[in-house]
C-alpha positions as MATLAB code, in Angstrom:
seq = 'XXXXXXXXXXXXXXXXXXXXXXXXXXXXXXXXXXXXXXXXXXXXXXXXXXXXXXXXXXXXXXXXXXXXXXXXXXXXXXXXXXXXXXXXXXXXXXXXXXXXXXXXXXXXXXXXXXXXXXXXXXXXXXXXXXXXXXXXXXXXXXXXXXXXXXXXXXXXXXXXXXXXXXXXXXXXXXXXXXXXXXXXXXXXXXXXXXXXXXXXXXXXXXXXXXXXXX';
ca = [
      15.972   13.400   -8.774;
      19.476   14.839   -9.178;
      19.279   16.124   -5.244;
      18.497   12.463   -4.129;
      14.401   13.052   -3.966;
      12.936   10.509   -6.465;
       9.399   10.434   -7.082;
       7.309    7.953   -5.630;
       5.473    6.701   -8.576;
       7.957    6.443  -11.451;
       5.566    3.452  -13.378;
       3.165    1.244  -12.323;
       2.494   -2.571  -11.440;
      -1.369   -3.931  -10.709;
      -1.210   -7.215   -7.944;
      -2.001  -10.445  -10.502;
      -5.274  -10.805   -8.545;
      -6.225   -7.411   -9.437;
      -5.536   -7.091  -12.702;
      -8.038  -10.496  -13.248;
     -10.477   -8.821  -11.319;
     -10.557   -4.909  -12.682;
      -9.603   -5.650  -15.999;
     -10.888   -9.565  -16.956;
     -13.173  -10.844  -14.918;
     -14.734   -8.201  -13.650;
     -14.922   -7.847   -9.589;
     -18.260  -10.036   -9.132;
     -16.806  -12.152  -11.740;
     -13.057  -12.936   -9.756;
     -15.254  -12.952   -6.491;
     -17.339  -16.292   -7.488;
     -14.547  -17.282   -9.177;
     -12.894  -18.073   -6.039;
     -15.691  -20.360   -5.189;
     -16.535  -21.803   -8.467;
     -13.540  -22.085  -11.125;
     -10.214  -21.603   -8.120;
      -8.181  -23.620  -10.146;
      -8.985  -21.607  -13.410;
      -8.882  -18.546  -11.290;
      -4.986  -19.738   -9.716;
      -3.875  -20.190  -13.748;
      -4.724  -16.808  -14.952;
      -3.400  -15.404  -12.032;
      -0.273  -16.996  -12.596;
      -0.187  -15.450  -16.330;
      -0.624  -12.116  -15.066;
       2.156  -12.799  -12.681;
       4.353  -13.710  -15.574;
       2.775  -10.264  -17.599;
       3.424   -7.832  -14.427;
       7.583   -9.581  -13.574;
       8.417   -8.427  -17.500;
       6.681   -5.016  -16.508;
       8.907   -4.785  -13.557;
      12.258   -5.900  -15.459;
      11.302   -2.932  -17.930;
      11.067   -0.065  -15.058;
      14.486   -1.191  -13.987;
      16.074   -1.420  -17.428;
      14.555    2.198  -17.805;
      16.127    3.649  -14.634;
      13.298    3.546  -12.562;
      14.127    2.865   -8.621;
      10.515    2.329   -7.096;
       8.091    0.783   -8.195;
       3.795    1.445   -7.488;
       1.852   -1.044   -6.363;
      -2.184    0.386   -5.920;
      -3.842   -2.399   -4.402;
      -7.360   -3.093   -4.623;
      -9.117   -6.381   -3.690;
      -6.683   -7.171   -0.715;
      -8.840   -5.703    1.307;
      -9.912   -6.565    4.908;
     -13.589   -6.404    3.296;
     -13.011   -8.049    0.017;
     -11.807  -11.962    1.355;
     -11.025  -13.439    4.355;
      -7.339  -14.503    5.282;
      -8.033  -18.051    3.888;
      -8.650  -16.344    0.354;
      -6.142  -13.940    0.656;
      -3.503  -16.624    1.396;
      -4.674  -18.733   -1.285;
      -5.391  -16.527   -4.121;
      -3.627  -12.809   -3.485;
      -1.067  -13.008   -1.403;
       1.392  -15.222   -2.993;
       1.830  -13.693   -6.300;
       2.026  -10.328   -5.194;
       4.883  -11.365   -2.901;
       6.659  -13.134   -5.503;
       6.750   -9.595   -7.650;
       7.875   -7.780   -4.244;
      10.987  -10.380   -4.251;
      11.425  -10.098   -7.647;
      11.477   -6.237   -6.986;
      14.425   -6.582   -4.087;
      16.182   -8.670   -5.852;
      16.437   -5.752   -8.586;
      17.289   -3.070   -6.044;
      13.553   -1.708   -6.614;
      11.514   -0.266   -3.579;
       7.977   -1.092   -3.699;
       5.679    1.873   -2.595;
       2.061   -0.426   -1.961;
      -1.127    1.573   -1.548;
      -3.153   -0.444    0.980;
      -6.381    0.941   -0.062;
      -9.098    0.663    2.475;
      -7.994   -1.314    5.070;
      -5.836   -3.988    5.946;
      -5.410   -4.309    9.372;
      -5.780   -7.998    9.231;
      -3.490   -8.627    6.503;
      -0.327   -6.891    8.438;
       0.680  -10.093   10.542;
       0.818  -11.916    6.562;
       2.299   -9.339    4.586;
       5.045   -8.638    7.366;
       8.021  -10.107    5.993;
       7.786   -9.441    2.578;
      11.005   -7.867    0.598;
      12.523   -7.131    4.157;
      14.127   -3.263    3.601;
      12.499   -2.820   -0.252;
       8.844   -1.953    1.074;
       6.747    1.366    1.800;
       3.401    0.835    2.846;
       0.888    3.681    2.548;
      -1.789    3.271    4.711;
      -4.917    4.350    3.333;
      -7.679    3.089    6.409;
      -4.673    0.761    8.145;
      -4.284    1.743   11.502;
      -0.205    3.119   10.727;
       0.395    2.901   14.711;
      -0.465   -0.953   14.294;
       1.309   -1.065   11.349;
       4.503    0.196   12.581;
       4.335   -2.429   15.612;
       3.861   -4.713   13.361;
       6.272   -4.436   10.105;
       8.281   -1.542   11.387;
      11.553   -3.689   11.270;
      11.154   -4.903    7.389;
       9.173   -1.839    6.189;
       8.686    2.066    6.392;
       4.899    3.163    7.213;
       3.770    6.085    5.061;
       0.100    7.481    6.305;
      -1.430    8.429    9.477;
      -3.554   11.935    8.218;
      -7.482   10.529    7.526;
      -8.403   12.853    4.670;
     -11.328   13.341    6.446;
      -9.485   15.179    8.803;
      -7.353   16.950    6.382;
      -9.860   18.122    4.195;
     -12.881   19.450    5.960;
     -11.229   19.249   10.099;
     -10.433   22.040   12.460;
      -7.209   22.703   12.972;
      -6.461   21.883   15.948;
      -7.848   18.449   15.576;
      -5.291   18.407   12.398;
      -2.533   19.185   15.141;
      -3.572   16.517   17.591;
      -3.669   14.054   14.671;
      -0.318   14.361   14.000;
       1.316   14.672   17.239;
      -1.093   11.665   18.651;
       0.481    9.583   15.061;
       3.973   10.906   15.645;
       4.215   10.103   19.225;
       3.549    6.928   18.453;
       4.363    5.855   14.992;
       7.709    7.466   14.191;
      10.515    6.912   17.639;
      12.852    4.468   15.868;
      12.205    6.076   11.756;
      10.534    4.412    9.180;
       7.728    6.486    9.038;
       6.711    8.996    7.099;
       3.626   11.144    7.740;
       1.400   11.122    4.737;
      -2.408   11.097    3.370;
      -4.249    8.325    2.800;
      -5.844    9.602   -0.723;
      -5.599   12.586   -2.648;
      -5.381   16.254   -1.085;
      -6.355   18.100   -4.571;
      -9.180   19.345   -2.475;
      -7.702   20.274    0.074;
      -7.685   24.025    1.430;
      -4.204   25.735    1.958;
      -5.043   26.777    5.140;
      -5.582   23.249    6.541;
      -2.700   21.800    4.222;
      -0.373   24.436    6.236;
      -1.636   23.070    9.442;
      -0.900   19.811    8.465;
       2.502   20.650    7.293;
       3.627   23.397    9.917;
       2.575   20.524   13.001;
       4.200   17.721   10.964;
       7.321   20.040   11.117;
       6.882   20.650   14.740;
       6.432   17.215   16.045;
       8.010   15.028   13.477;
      11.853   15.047   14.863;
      12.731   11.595   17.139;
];
């Protein structure tokens, strides 16, 4: 921290929708709630809202200067854009605001994939947001929010973990030829690499070394 490298996850904040769904209503639950009890479902949302904003307000008070945001049921699977307009969306970007307007960068996990979501989630906390892209397609991603937000992904970890290396290499120069001209991108893994060889994680890190200066 002292030589100006925080870490990415210093404390953590659950999207209102998800914590309703993985920790109250259960994910079958929140998913016919949307159908059968919205109004019910818009109310409790709203409380954990309320619950997640004092969470935030206690990260900065503590020092923290980025806050993690894993989220779950955003998917492009999960809802359709309808839904996620209606009963994700908002919240989560009120607590991204909330986060800007305490200096805070939000580092959001979009787990899966959310390739349809990018056009809506675009101009969120212009300058506070990295996105790791878990499935997202980070070449779309960058054409898409690369003015308001820096793109974090772009190894599968399929391809990291059990891949050849030169089809490790040609993953990353195919991502950084395309991704990072213009910065904010940073090459990354969409999941864990605890299993991971160190002979591929070299490969990975030697090419991203090699290719990633624009």
């Amino acid at each position: 921290l002292a030589m100006g490298f925080p870490g990415m996850i210093q404390g953590t904040v659950t999207a209102p929708f998800d914590v309703v769904s993985d920790l109250l209503r259960g994910t079958v639950g929140t998913m016919k709630d949307m159908f059968r009890n919205g109004e019910k479902l818009l109310k409790l949302i709203d409380w954990a809202e309320t619950y997640q904003a004092g969470v935030i307000r206690g990260m900065k008070a503590n020092g923290a200067t980025r806050v993690f945001f894993p989220l779950h049921k955003g998917i492009d699977p999960f809802m359709n854009d309808a839904q996620f307009r209606k009963f994700y969306w908002p919240s989560l970007d009120r607590l991204h605001k909330l986060c800007m307007s305490l200096d805070l960068t939000c580092v959001d996990v979009l787990q899966h994939a959310w390739d349809s979501r990018l056009e809506i989630i675009a101009d969120s906390a212009p300058g506070h947001m990295v996105y790791n892209c878990e499935q997202t397609d980070v070449v779309k991603a960058k054409k898409v929010m690369g003015k308001t937000a820096c793109i974090l992904g772009g190894m599968p970890l399929s391809t990291l973990l059990v891949g050849k290396p030169d089809a490790i290499r040609d993953q990353v120069k195919r991502v950084m030829d395309e991704a990072a001209p213009g910065g904010g991108f940073i090459m990354g893994v969409g999941g864990s690499i605890i299993n991971c060889s160190r002979a591929n994680f070299d490969v990975f890190y030697e090419a991203s070394m090699q290719y990633g200066k624009y």
